[in-house]
Amino acid sequence: MDFTELSLAQAARMLRDGEISSLELTRACLQRIHQFDEKQHAFLALRPEAALDEARHADRRLTTARGEGQAPGPLLGVPLAVKDVVCVAGLPCTCGSRILEGFTPPFDATGVARLRAAGAIVVGKTNTDEFAMGSSTENSAYGPTHNPWDASRVPGGSSGGSAAAVAARMVPAALGTDTGGSVRQPASFCGVTGIKPSYGRVSRYGLVAYGSSLDCLGALARTVEDTALLLGIIAGHDPLDSTTLEQPVPDYLQSLTGDPDLHGVRVGVPREYFIAGIQPEVERAVHQAVQVLATLGAEVREVSLPHTEYALPVYYLIAPAEASANLARYDGMRYGPRRTAPDLWQTYAATRGELFGAEVKRRIMLGTYALSAGYYEAYYAQAQKVRTLIREDFERAFGQVDLIACPVAPTTAFRLGENTSDPLAMYLEDVFTLPANLAGIPGLALPCGFDSQRLPIGMQLNGPPLSEALLLRAGWGYQQSTRWHLEAPVL
Ligand code: GLN
């Protein structure tokens, strides 16, 4: 049996039933990483020995649990990967930046702690655009990740390492973060499933802050069922993040049984998302995917989100503004390396000037400008007002429909280097994913076809705040009726 082909849910069940061991599974994953990651570059750090030790320990606990008729942790013995902007105790956390080279956090992010408490084994940290700023993983200071479907193409970003690792069957699942599409867009480019929960559903504790009003921990895996399993574990109130919601976490897996029937579910297709510039094959595949939802009983109608065109400028004011404040802490004093100079200011300048990459510096400058006296009202405050209009667009739409179906990105994976000289072209990859972050609503990305180059295409489902159970139910129904999510790249 090829253990690396198992989905997360399958692996967890087979471990519980004693059909496979954690050691076999973890070894198979590490072996695959060893074999292919030199080319793929999905990982920035690995802990093979520690992971194998934990696997042996998990096997002992699994045996004991079986012997005593107890239920072990839902992920006991399952290997996972974590994006390198999320803290894992004892593993380096570089955020894809030179400025955090050598920094090892002494604590786990809440999401990581919960997965570990459920029995999961972290095998390593995955590549990311520097501080999660980017849509291709090319902004990583440690070199880009390659798309498993075509190594000359980007995996998307910024959680490109996580998406590539899952697509390449190196791990059954991985954590990512989504501030402006960074779980959904790479999931789409790599042909895997990714969920960005509602803002406040999942703790941000231990996520290195980028845009704090937008940042969200998310999960990537190969099936909707797997993302539901992960979300059920990482979601919920956390006293360490005051923006997390008190609402109880539903049993997401419970709604994924029986007939994949979508009768009574109204699906809206936003007129403004099928614009000039969208790759025709993407448009076609998403329309066909919506037809599948209709076949399952969903009622499909057109909706309008009139302020869609402003999401991009609004995001690229708010996110850099928040980033400029959040990244002020990297001064060479508290974390990572320091460049010394004759006085304190020159030390700051040398450290930040040398160790931040070009995109991060661009955003710090744009954000600082947008927040500065005299410009604050014209830029940041104005962007916040338009953000409200964007949220209200969704509120109005969700008065008429239960879900929205649309593309994840306007194109399939582009070539490495294709957009690096033009930041605006790169930002345009985010047009369909940014609105959900600005509105705080959940988004699910799932494979829905291939273009003529055999590059994956993704459909996105959005719903009102805390509608994850319905999103997952619809996405699961779609995957029960299609096979796109089962396709694997040949490495
Ligand atoms: N491409 C977006 C950006 O560069 C996505 C960021 C994110 O979601 N982390 O800001």
Short mmCIF file of C-alpha atoms and ligand atoms in Angstrom, two decimals:
data_model
loop_
_atom_site.label_atom_id
_atom_site.label_comp_id
_atom_site.label_asym_id
_atom_site.label_seq_id
_atom_site.Cartn_x
_atom_site.Cartn_y
_atom_site.Cartn_z
CA MET A 1 0.00 0.00 0.00
CA ASP A 2 1.18 3.55 -0.74
CA PHE A 3 0.61 5.24 2.62
CA THR A 4 1.13 8.70 1.17
CA GLU A 5 -2.02 8.34 -0.96
CA LEU A 6 -4.22 8.08 2.14
CA SER A 7 -6.39 11.04 2.99
CA LEU A 8 -6.11 12.44 6.50
CA ALA A 9 -9.43 10.88 7.55
CA GLN A 10 -8.51 7.51 6.04
CA ALA A 11 -5.10 7.53 7.71
CA ALA A 12 -6.56 8.48 11.10
CA ARG A 13 -9.17 5.71 10.87
CA MET A 14 -6.68 3.06 9.78
CA LEU A 15 -4.34 4.04 12.61
CA ARG A 16 -7.17 3.69 15.11
CA ASP A 17 -8.15 0.31 13.68
CA GLY A 18 -4.55 -0.89 13.77
CA GLU A 19 -4.43 -1.42 9.98
CA ILE A 20 -1.35 0.77 9.64
CA SER A 21 1.18 2.12 12.09
CA SER A 22 2.16 5.72 12.63
CA LEU A 23 5.77 4.74 12.13
CA GLU A 24 5.06 3.34 8.65
CA LEU A 25 2.99 6.35 7.69
CA THR A 26 5.41 8.94 9.06
CA ARG A 27 8.34 7.16 7.45
CA ALA A 28 6.56 7.08 4.11
CA CYS A 29 5.91 10.83 4.29
CA LEU A 30 9.51 11.62 5.28
CA GLN A 31 10.76 9.32 2.54
CA ARG A 32 8.68 11.15 -0.04
CA ILE A 33 9.88 14.52 1.22
CA HIS A 34 13.44 13.25 1.06
CA GLN A 35 12.92 12.02 -2.49
CA PHE A 36 11.17 15.03 -3.98
CA ASP A 37 11.65 18.11 -1.88
CA GLU A 38 14.96 19.06 -3.31
CA LYS A 39 13.06 19.84 -6.51
CA GLN A 40 9.80 21.00 -4.90
CA HIS A 41 11.21 23.07 -2.03
CA ALA A 42 7.97 22.91 -0.07
CA PHE A 43 9.77 22.70 3.29
CA LEU A 44 11.99 25.17 5.12
CA ALA A 45 12.60 22.97 8.18
CA LEU A 46 12.13 19.31 9.03
CA ARG A 47 12.30 17.32 12.25
CA PRO A 48 12.57 13.73 10.99
CA GLU A 49 14.05 12.15 14.11
CA ALA A 50 11.63 13.81 16.50
CA ALA A 51 8.72 12.96 14.21
CA LEU A 52 9.72 9.28 14.12
CA ASP A 53 10.05 9.25 17.92
CA GLU A 54 6.59 10.73 18.25
CA ALA A 55 5.30 8.15 15.76
CA ARG A 56 6.67 5.28 17.88
CA HIS A 57 5.10 6.84 20.94
CA ALA A 58 1.80 7.25 19.09
CA ASP A 59 1.86 3.59 18.08
CA ARG A 60 2.22 2.58 21.73
CA ARG A 61 -0.68 4.81 22.70
CA LEU A 62 -2.80 3.46 19.84
CA THR A 63 -2.16 -0.09 20.98
CA THR A 64 -3.02 0.78 24.57
CA ALA A 65 -6.18 2.60 23.53
CA ARG A 66 -7.30 -0.40 21.46
CA GLY A 67 -6.51 -2.77 24.30
CA GLU A 68 -8.53 -0.73 26.76
CA GLY A 69 -11.36 0.00 24.33
CA GLN A 70 -10.78 3.78 24.55
CA ALA A 71 -10.99 6.34 21.76
CA PRO A 72 -7.54 7.81 21.09
CA GLY A 73 -7.07 11.43 19.97
CA PRO A 74 -8.73 11.94 16.57
CA LEU A 75 -5.37 12.55 14.84
CA LEU A 76 -3.18 10.28 16.92
CA GLY A 77 -0.13 9.35 14.87
CA VAL A 78 -0.92 11.44 11.78
CA PRO A 79 1.94 13.52 10.31
CA LEU A 80 1.22 17.12 9.30
CA ALA A 81 3.10 20.20 8.13
CA VAL A 82 2.80 23.80 9.33
CA LYS A 83 3.36 27.01 7.39
CA ASP A 84 6.45 28.85 8.57
CA VAL A 85 4.55 31.90 9.82
CA VAL A 86 2.91 29.76 12.51
CA CYS A 87 4.86 28.99 15.69
CA VAL A 88 5.78 25.42 16.56
CA ALA A 89 7.77 25.10 19.78
CA GLY A 90 11.36 24.13 19.14
CA LEU A 91 11.24 24.53 15.36
CA PRO A 92 12.67 27.59 13.59
CA CYS A 93 10.10 30.16 12.49
CA THR A 94 11.60 32.31 9.77
CA CYS A 95 8.42 33.56 8.07
CA GLY A 96 10.40 33.18 4.86
CA SER A 97 12.51 36.15 5.96
CA ARG A 98 16.18 36.69 6.71
CA ILE A 99 15.17 38.96 9.57
CA LEU A 100 13.94 35.95 11.57
CA GLU A 101 16.73 33.59 10.59
CA GLY A 102 17.64 31.52 13.62
CA PHE A 103 14.54 32.46 15.62
CA THR A 104 12.98 29.46 17.37
CA PRO A 105 9.77 30.15 19.26
CA PRO A 106 9.45 28.46 22.64
CA PHE A 107 5.69 27.90 22.29
CA ASP A 108 3.07 26.41 19.97
CA ALA A 109 0.43 28.49 18.23
CA THR A 110 -3.00 27.58 19.64
CA GLY A 111 -3.96 25.80 16.40
CA VAL A 112 -0.76 23.76 16.52
CA ALA A 113 -1.21 23.00 20.23
CA ARG A 114 -4.72 21.71 19.53
CA LEU A 115 -3.59 19.50 16.66
CA ARG A 116 -0.80 18.11 18.82
CA ALA A 117 -3.21 17.52 21.66
CA ALA A 118 -5.32 15.55 19.16
CA GLY A 119 -2.26 13.40 18.50
CA ALA A 120 -0.88 14.92 15.28
CA ILE A 121 2.84 14.88 14.55
CA VAL A 122 4.42 18.00 13.05
CA VAL A 123 7.04 16.88 10.51
CA GLY A 124 8.20 20.31 9.41
CA LYS A 125 7.61 23.92 8.45
CA THR A 126 6.58 24.90 4.94
CA ASN A 127 7.78 27.65 2.66
CA THR A 128 5.95 30.95 2.41
CA ASP A 129 6.24 34.36 0.87
CA GLU A 130 8.13 36.58 3.30
CA PHE A 131 5.74 37.39 6.18
CA ALA A 132 2.94 35.90 4.03
CA MET A 133 3.15 38.80 1.60
CA GLY A 134 2.75 37.44 -1.87
CA SER A 135 0.77 35.18 -4.16
CA SER A 136 3.46 32.87 -5.51
CA THR A 137 5.96 31.94 -2.75
CA GLU A 138 8.56 33.76 -4.85
CA ASN A 139 8.96 36.35 -2.09
CA SER A 140 10.48 33.75 0.23
CA ALA A 141 14.05 34.75 1.10
CA TYR A 142 14.91 31.05 0.90
CA GLY A 143 13.90 30.54 -2.72
CA PRO A 144 10.54 29.67 -4.27
CA THR A 145 8.49 26.50 -4.01
CA HIS A 146 7.69 24.78 -7.30
CA ASN A 147 4.24 23.65 -8.36
CA PRO A 148 4.03 19.82 -8.27
CA TRP A 149 1.94 19.83 -11.46
CA ASP A 150 4.59 21.74 -13.40
CA ALA A 151 7.87 22.67 -11.77
CA SER A 152 8.25 25.74 -14.00
CA ARG A 153 5.13 27.21 -12.38
CA VAL A 154 4.44 28.78 -8.99
CA PRO A 155 2.39 26.92 -6.37
CA GLY A 156 0.54 30.13 -5.50
CA GLY A 157 1.04 31.86 -2.20
CA SER A 158 1.63 32.72 0.35
CA SER A 159 0.95 29.21 1.76
CA GLY A 160 2.58 27.73 -1.36
CA GLY A 161 4.77 25.33 0.59
CA SER A 162 1.79 23.84 2.42
CA ALA A 163 -0.25 23.48 -0.77
CA ALA A 164 2.64 21.91 -2.70
CA ALA A 165 3.44 19.51 0.16
CA VAL A 166 -0.17 18.31 0.28
CA ALA A 167 -0.50 18.06 -3.51
CA ALA A 168 2.81 16.19 -3.76
CA ARG A 169 1.57 13.66 -1.16
CA MET A 170 4.38 14.57 1.24
CA VAL A 171 1.85 15.04 4.04
CA PRO A 172 -1.90 14.41 4.11
CA ALA A 173 -2.59 17.93 5.42
CA ALA A 174 -0.99 21.20 6.42
CA LEU A 175 -1.79 24.43 8.17
CA GLY A 176 -1.72 27.68 6.24
CA THR A 177 -2.73 31.24 6.90
CA ASP A 178 -5.09 33.41 4.89
CA THR A 179 -4.93 37.20 5.17
CA GLY A 180 -5.93 37.83 1.57
CA GLY A 181 -6.32 34.43 -0.06
CA SER A 182 -3.16 32.69 1.04
CA VAL A 183 -4.83 29.36 1.82
CA ARG A 184 -7.35 29.35 -1.02
CA GLN A 185 -5.23 30.57 -3.93
CA PRO A 186 -2.36 28.08 -3.46
CA ALA A 187 -4.91 25.31 -2.83
CA SER A 188 -6.42 26.19 -6.18
CA PHE A 189 -3.05 26.37 -8.00
CA CYS A 190 -1.99 23.00 -6.57
CA GLY A 191 -5.31 21.17 -6.94
CA VAL A 192 -6.01 20.66 -3.22
CA THR A 193 -8.78 21.69 -0.85
CA GLY A 194 -8.34 24.64 1.50
CA ILE A 195 -10.49 26.38 4.06
CA LYS A 196 -10.26 29.90 5.42
CA PRO A 197 -12.65 30.07 8.38
CA SER A 198 -14.65 33.11 9.48
CA TYR A 199 -12.59 35.77 11.22
CA GLY A 200 -12.71 34.92 14.93
CA ARG A 201 -13.53 31.25 14.45
CA VAL A 202 -9.89 30.22 14.87
CA SER A 203 -7.26 31.66 17.18
CA ARG A 204 -4.51 33.85 15.78
CA TYR A 205 -2.33 33.19 18.83
CA GLY A 206 1.07 32.07 17.57
CA LEU A 207 0.51 33.30 14.02
CA VAL A 208 3.12 35.89 13.18
CA ALA A 209 0.96 38.97 12.67
CA TYR A 210 0.63 40.44 9.18
CA GLY A 211 -2.72 42.24 8.88
CA SER A 212 -4.33 41.60 12.24
CA SER A 213 -7.89 42.47 11.21
CA LEU A 214 -7.63 40.01 8.30
CA ASP A 215 -5.28 37.21 9.45
CA CYS A 216 -6.81 33.77 9.73
CA LEU A 217 -5.42 30.31 10.36
CA GLY A 218 -6.63 27.79 7.78
CA ALA A 219 -6.19 24.21 6.69
CA LEU A 220 -5.15 22.51 3.47
CA ALA A 221 -5.77 18.87 2.67
CA ARG A 222 -6.89 16.75 -0.24
CA THR A 223 -10.58 16.44 0.63
CA VAL A 224 -13.30 18.59 2.14
CA GLU A 225 -13.78 15.89 4.78
CA ASP A 226 -10.15 16.35 5.86
CA THR A 227 -10.47 20.12 6.13
CA ALA A 228 -13.64 19.61 8.20
CA LEU A 229 -11.75 17.27 10.50
CA LEU A 230 -8.93 19.79 10.98
CA LEU A 231 -11.22 22.77 11.41
CA GLY A 232 -13.20 20.97 14.10
CA ILE A 233 -9.99 20.62 16.08
CA ILE A 234 -8.41 24.05 15.61
CA ALA A 235 -11.59 26.16 15.85
CA GLY A 236 -13.06 27.69 18.95
CA HIS A 237 -12.61 30.36 21.57
CA ASP A 238 -9.12 30.99 22.87
CA PRO A 239 -8.42 33.18 25.90
CA LEU A 240 -5.10 34.06 24.23
CA ASP A 241 -6.86 35.76 21.28
CA SER A 242 -9.54 38.21 22.33
CA THR A 243 -10.99 38.33 18.81
CA THR A 244 -12.00 34.65 18.91
CA LEU A 245 -15.72 34.02 19.18
CA GLU A 246 -17.45 32.30 22.08
CA GLN A 247 -19.91 30.41 19.86
CA PRO A 248 -19.58 26.64 20.24
CA VAL A 249 -17.91 24.75 17.39
CA PRO A 250 -20.36 22.52 15.51
CA ASP A 251 -19.45 18.95 14.65
CA TYR A 252 -18.38 19.65 11.08
CA LEU A 253 -18.00 15.98 10.21
CA GLN A 254 -21.53 15.17 11.25
CA SER A 255 -23.00 17.10 8.32
CA LEU A 256 -20.87 15.10 5.86
CA THR A 257 -22.88 11.91 5.83
CA GLY A 258 -25.81 10.43 3.96
CA ASP A 259 -26.90 11.65 0.58
CA PRO A 260 -25.00 14.65 -0.81
CA ASP A 261 -28.33 16.40 -1.20
CA LEU A 262 -28.36 20.19 -1.63
CA HIS A 263 -32.11 20.74 -1.98
CA GLY A 264 -33.09 23.92 -0.24
CA VAL A 265 -29.61 25.44 -0.59
CA ARG A 266 -29.56 28.65 -2.66
CA VAL A 267 -26.25 29.26 -4.43
CA GLY A 268 -25.45 32.72 -5.77
CA VAL A 269 -23.08 33.36 -8.64
CA PRO A 270 -21.73 36.92 -8.44
CA ARG A 271 -21.97 38.78 -11.73
CA GLU A 272 -18.89 40.90 -10.93
CA TYR A 273 -16.58 37.87 -10.67
CA PHE A 274 -16.76 36.90 -14.31
CA ILE A 275 -14.83 39.81 -15.67
CA ALA A 276 -12.56 40.54 -18.58
CA GLY A 277 -9.13 39.10 -17.88
CA ILE A 278 -10.36 35.88 -16.36
CA GLN A 279 -8.90 32.83 -18.10
CA PRO A 280 -11.78 31.36 -20.20
CA GLU A 281 -11.02 27.82 -19.01
CA VAL A 282 -11.37 28.95 -15.39
CA GLU A 283 -14.71 30.57 -16.13
CA ARG A 284 -15.95 27.45 -17.92
CA ALA A 285 -14.83 25.04 -15.20
CA VAL A 286 -16.42 27.08 -12.42
CA HIS A 287 -19.71 27.34 -14.32
CA GLN A 288 -19.66 23.57 -14.79
CA ALA A 289 -18.96 23.07 -11.09
CA VAL A 290 -21.95 25.25 -10.25
CA GLN A 291 -24.01 22.99 -12.53
CA VAL A 292 -22.92 20.02 -10.42
CA LEU A 293 -24.22 21.82 -7.32
CA ALA A 294 -27.49 22.36 -9.20
CA THR A 295 -27.66 18.66 -10.06
CA LEU A 296 -27.40 17.95 -6.34
CA GLY A 297 -30.50 20.05 -5.81
CA ALA A 298 -29.10 23.52 -5.17
CA GLU A 299 -31.03 26.44 -6.56
CA VAL A 300 -28.63 28.65 -8.53
CA ARG A 301 -29.18 32.34 -9.17
CA GLU A 302 -27.15 35.38 -10.07
CA VAL A 303 -26.24 37.84 -7.34
CA SER A 304 -24.46 41.18 -7.38
CA LEU A 305 -21.55 42.31 -5.22
CA PRO A 306 -21.24 45.83 -6.63
CA HIS A 307 -18.17 46.95 -4.67
CA THR A 308 -16.02 43.99 -5.75
CA GLU A 309 -13.71 46.15 -7.86
CA TYR A 310 -12.68 48.13 -4.76
CA ALA A 311 -11.60 45.08 -2.76
CA LEU A 312 -8.14 45.10 -4.26
CA PRO A 313 -7.22 48.76 -3.56
CA VAL A 314 -8.89 48.58 -0.14
CA TYR A 315 -6.97 45.45 0.84
CA TYR A 316 -3.69 46.85 -0.45
CA LEU A 317 -4.15 49.87 1.82
CA ILE A 318 -5.40 48.11 4.95
CA ALA A 319 -3.06 45.10 4.88
CA PRO A 320 0.15 47.14 4.39
CA ALA A 321 -1.03 49.69 7.00
CA GLU A 322 -1.49 46.96 9.59
CA ALA A 323 1.72 45.26 8.45
CA SER A 324 3.72 48.46 8.87
CA ALA A 325 2.69 48.52 12.53
CA ASN A 326 3.07 44.78 13.10
CA LEU A 327 6.51 44.56 11.54
CA ALA A 328 7.89 47.44 13.61
CA ARG A 329 8.95 44.84 16.19
CA TYR A 330 11.69 43.44 13.94
CA ASP A 331 14.39 45.84 14.97
CA GLY A 332 17.34 43.51 15.43
CA MET A 333 17.02 43.74 19.20
CA ARG A 334 14.49 41.08 20.07
CA TYR A 335 14.56 38.40 17.41
CA GLY A 336 16.87 37.14 14.72
CA PRO A 337 20.14 38.58 13.50
CA ARG A 338 21.33 42.15 13.94
CA ARG A 339 23.49 44.32 11.72
CA THR A 340 25.53 46.56 13.96
CA ALA A 341 26.20 50.19 13.11
CA PRO A 342 27.61 53.22 15.01
CA ASP A 343 24.32 54.15 16.70
CA LEU A 344 20.90 52.75 17.47
CA TRP A 345 19.05 54.34 14.53
CA GLN A 346 21.66 53.21 12.07
CA THR A 347 21.51 49.74 13.60
CA TYR A 348 17.74 49.64 13.05
CA ALA A 349 18.14 50.94 9.53
CA ALA A 350 20.92 48.51 8.63
CA THR A 351 19.11 45.52 10.13
CA ARG A 352 15.75 46.29 8.52
CA GLY A 353 17.28 47.57 5.31
CA GLU A 354 19.38 44.49 4.74
CA LEU A 355 17.21 41.74 6.15
CA PHE A 356 13.73 42.58 4.88
CA GLY A 357 13.05 41.73 1.24
CA ALA A 358 11.82 44.18 -1.40
CA GLU A 359 8.09 43.36 -1.17
CA VAL A 360 8.04 43.64 2.61
CA LYS A 361 9.82 46.99 2.44
CA ARG A 362 7.40 48.18 -0.23
CA ARG A 363 4.46 47.34 2.01
CA ILE A 364 5.97 48.88 5.13
CA MET A 365 6.50 52.11 3.19
CA LEU A 366 3.04 52.08 1.59
CA GLY A 367 1.44 51.28 4.94
CA THR A 368 3.39 53.91 6.84
CA TYR A 369 2.42 56.48 4.24
CA ALA A 370 -1.26 55.50 4.37
CA LEU A 371 -1.24 55.91 8.16
CA SER A 372 0.73 59.13 8.34
CA ALA A 373 -0.73 62.41 9.54
CA GLY A 374 -2.36 64.28 6.69
CA TYR A 375 -2.95 61.14 4.63
CA TYR A 376 -4.73 58.97 7.19
CA GLU A 377 -8.22 60.27 6.33
CA ALA A 378 -7.62 60.10 2.60
CA TYR A 379 -6.27 56.55 2.58
CA TYR A 380 -6.68 54.38 5.66
CA ALA A 381 -9.94 55.85 6.94
CA GLN A 382 -11.40 55.87 3.42
CA ALA A 383 -10.38 52.26 2.89
CA GLN A 384 -12.14 51.28 6.12
CA LYS A 385 -15.34 52.91 4.88
CA VAL A 386 -15.22 51.05 1.60
CA ARG A 387 -14.45 47.86 3.52
CA THR A 388 -17.82 48.33 5.23
CA LEU A 389 -19.51 48.66 1.82
CA ILE A 390 -17.89 45.40 0.72
CA ARG A 391 -19.13 43.64 3.85
CA GLU A 392 -22.61 45.06 3.25
CA ASP A 393 -22.56 43.72 -0.33
CA PHE A 394 -22.19 40.24 1.14
CA GLU A 395 -24.84 40.84 3.80
CA ARG A 396 -27.28 41.86 1.08
CA ALA A 397 -26.37 38.88 -1.10
CA PHE A 398 -26.74 36.48 1.82
CA GLY A 399 -30.27 37.80 2.25
CA GLN A 400 -31.03 36.15 -1.10
CA VAL A 401 -28.73 33.12 -1.17
CA ASP A 402 -27.09 30.78 1.34
CA LEU A 403 -23.75 30.42 -0.43
CA ILE A 404 -21.76 32.12 -3.15
CA ALA A 405 -19.83 30.11 -5.75
CA CYS A 406 -17.07 31.76 -7.76
CA PRO A 407 -13.52 31.20 -9.02
CA VAL A 408 -10.66 31.19 -6.50
CA ALA A 409 -8.30 33.02 -8.84
CA PRO A 410 -8.65 34.50 -12.32
CA THR A 411 -5.95 32.22 -13.75
CA THR A 412 -4.29 28.88 -13.17
CA ALA A 413 -0.70 28.72 -11.89
CA PHE A 414 1.53 31.19 -13.71
CA ARG A 415 5.20 30.71 -14.52
CA LEU A 416 7.92 31.43 -12.00
CA GLY A 417 9.13 34.95 -12.71
CA GLU A 418 6.10 35.86 -14.81
CA ASN A 419 4.67 38.41 -12.35
CA THR A 420 7.69 39.29 -10.23
CA SER A 421 8.57 42.51 -12.00
CA ASP A 422 5.03 43.86 -11.82
CA PRO A 423 3.56 44.02 -8.29
CA LEU A 424 0.16 45.06 -9.64
CA ALA A 425 -0.08 42.01 -11.88
CA MET A 426 0.74 39.89 -8.83
CA TYR A 427 -1.88 41.66 -6.69
CA LEU A 428 -4.51 40.99 -9.39
CA GLU A 429 -4.26 37.26 -8.63
CA ASP A 430 -6.03 38.08 -5.35
CA VAL A 431 -9.16 39.80 -6.73
CA PHE A 432 -11.53 36.96 -5.86
CA THR A 433 -10.06 35.98 -2.52
CA LEU A 434 -9.57 39.37 -0.82
CA PRO A 435 -13.28 40.19 -0.41
CA ALA A 436 -13.83 37.30 2.05
CA ASN A 437 -11.01 38.55 4.29
CA LEU A 438 -12.30 42.12 4.18
CA ALA A 439 -15.79 40.89 5.09
CA GLY A 440 -14.57 38.34 7.65
CA ILE A 441 -16.50 35.51 6.01
CA PRO A 442 -15.37 31.91 5.39
CA GLY A 443 -14.13 30.56 2.07
CA LEU A 444 -13.57 27.03 0.83
CA ALA A 445 -11.41 26.33 -2.22
CA LEU A 446 -11.80 23.03 -4.00
CA PRO A 447 -10.49 21.52 -7.21
CA CYS A 448 -12.98 21.70 -10.09
CA GLY A 449 -11.03 20.89 -13.24
CA PHE A 450 -7.89 21.43 -15.28
CA ASP A 451 -6.91 23.82 -18.03
CA SER A 452 -5.41 22.73 -21.35
CA GLN A 453 -1.93 22.64 -19.74
CA ARG A 454 -3.29 20.23 -17.13
CA LEU A 455 -3.01 22.83 -14.38
CA PRO A 456 -5.64 22.65 -11.64
CA ILE A 457 -8.58 25.05 -11.46
CA GLY A 458 -10.32 25.92 -8.19
CA MET A 459 -13.87 26.81 -7.25
CA GLN A 460 -14.52 28.93 -4.18
CA LEU A 461 -17.56 28.73 -1.92
CA ASN A 462 -18.25 31.64 0.41
CA GLY A 463 -20.94 31.93 3.05
CA PRO A 464 -22.03 34.27 5.82
CA PRO A 465 -20.01 34.44 9.06
CA LEU A 466 -19.90 31.06 10.84
CA SER A 467 -21.48 29.18 7.93
CA GLU A 468 -18.55 26.74 7.74
CA ALA A 469 -20.77 23.69 8.30
CA LEU A 470 -22.88 24.56 5.26
CA LEU A 471 -19.84 25.39 3.11
CA LEU A 472 -18.29 22.07 4.02
CA ARG A 473 -21.53 20.21 3.37
CA ALA A 474 -21.81 21.73 -0.12
CA GLY A 475 -18.12 21.15 -0.87
CA TRP A 476 -18.36 17.58 0.37
CA GLY A 477 -21.43 17.02 -1.79
CA TYR A 478 -19.48 18.32 -4.76
CA GLN A 479 -16.57 15.97 -4.04
CA GLN A 480 -18.95 13.02 -3.61
CA SER A 481 -20.06 13.64 -7.20
CA THR A 482 -16.73 14.53 -8.84
CA ARG A 483 -13.20 13.15 -8.94
CA TRP A 484 -11.06 16.28 -9.44
CA HIS A 485 -9.78 16.16 -5.85
CA LEU A 486 -8.48 12.63 -6.37
CA GLU A 487 -6.19 13.54 -9.26
CA ALA A 488 -2.51 13.49 -8.33
CA PRO A 489 0.46 15.15 -10.03
CA VAL A 490 3.24 12.98 -11.39
CA LEU A 491 6.41 14.20 -9.72
N1 GLN B 1 -1.43 37.81 -1.87
C1 GLN B 1 -1.89 38.42 -0.65
C2 GLN B 1 -0.84 39.39 -0.18
O1 GLN B 1 0.19 39.39 -0.72
C3 GLN B 1 -2.18 37.32 0.28
C4 GLN B 1 -1.63 37.41 1.63
C5 GLN B 1 -2.09 36.38 2.59
O2 GLN B 1 -3.20 35.88 2.53
N2 GLN B 1 -1.23 36.06 3.52
O3 GLN B 1 -1.04 40.15 0.71
#
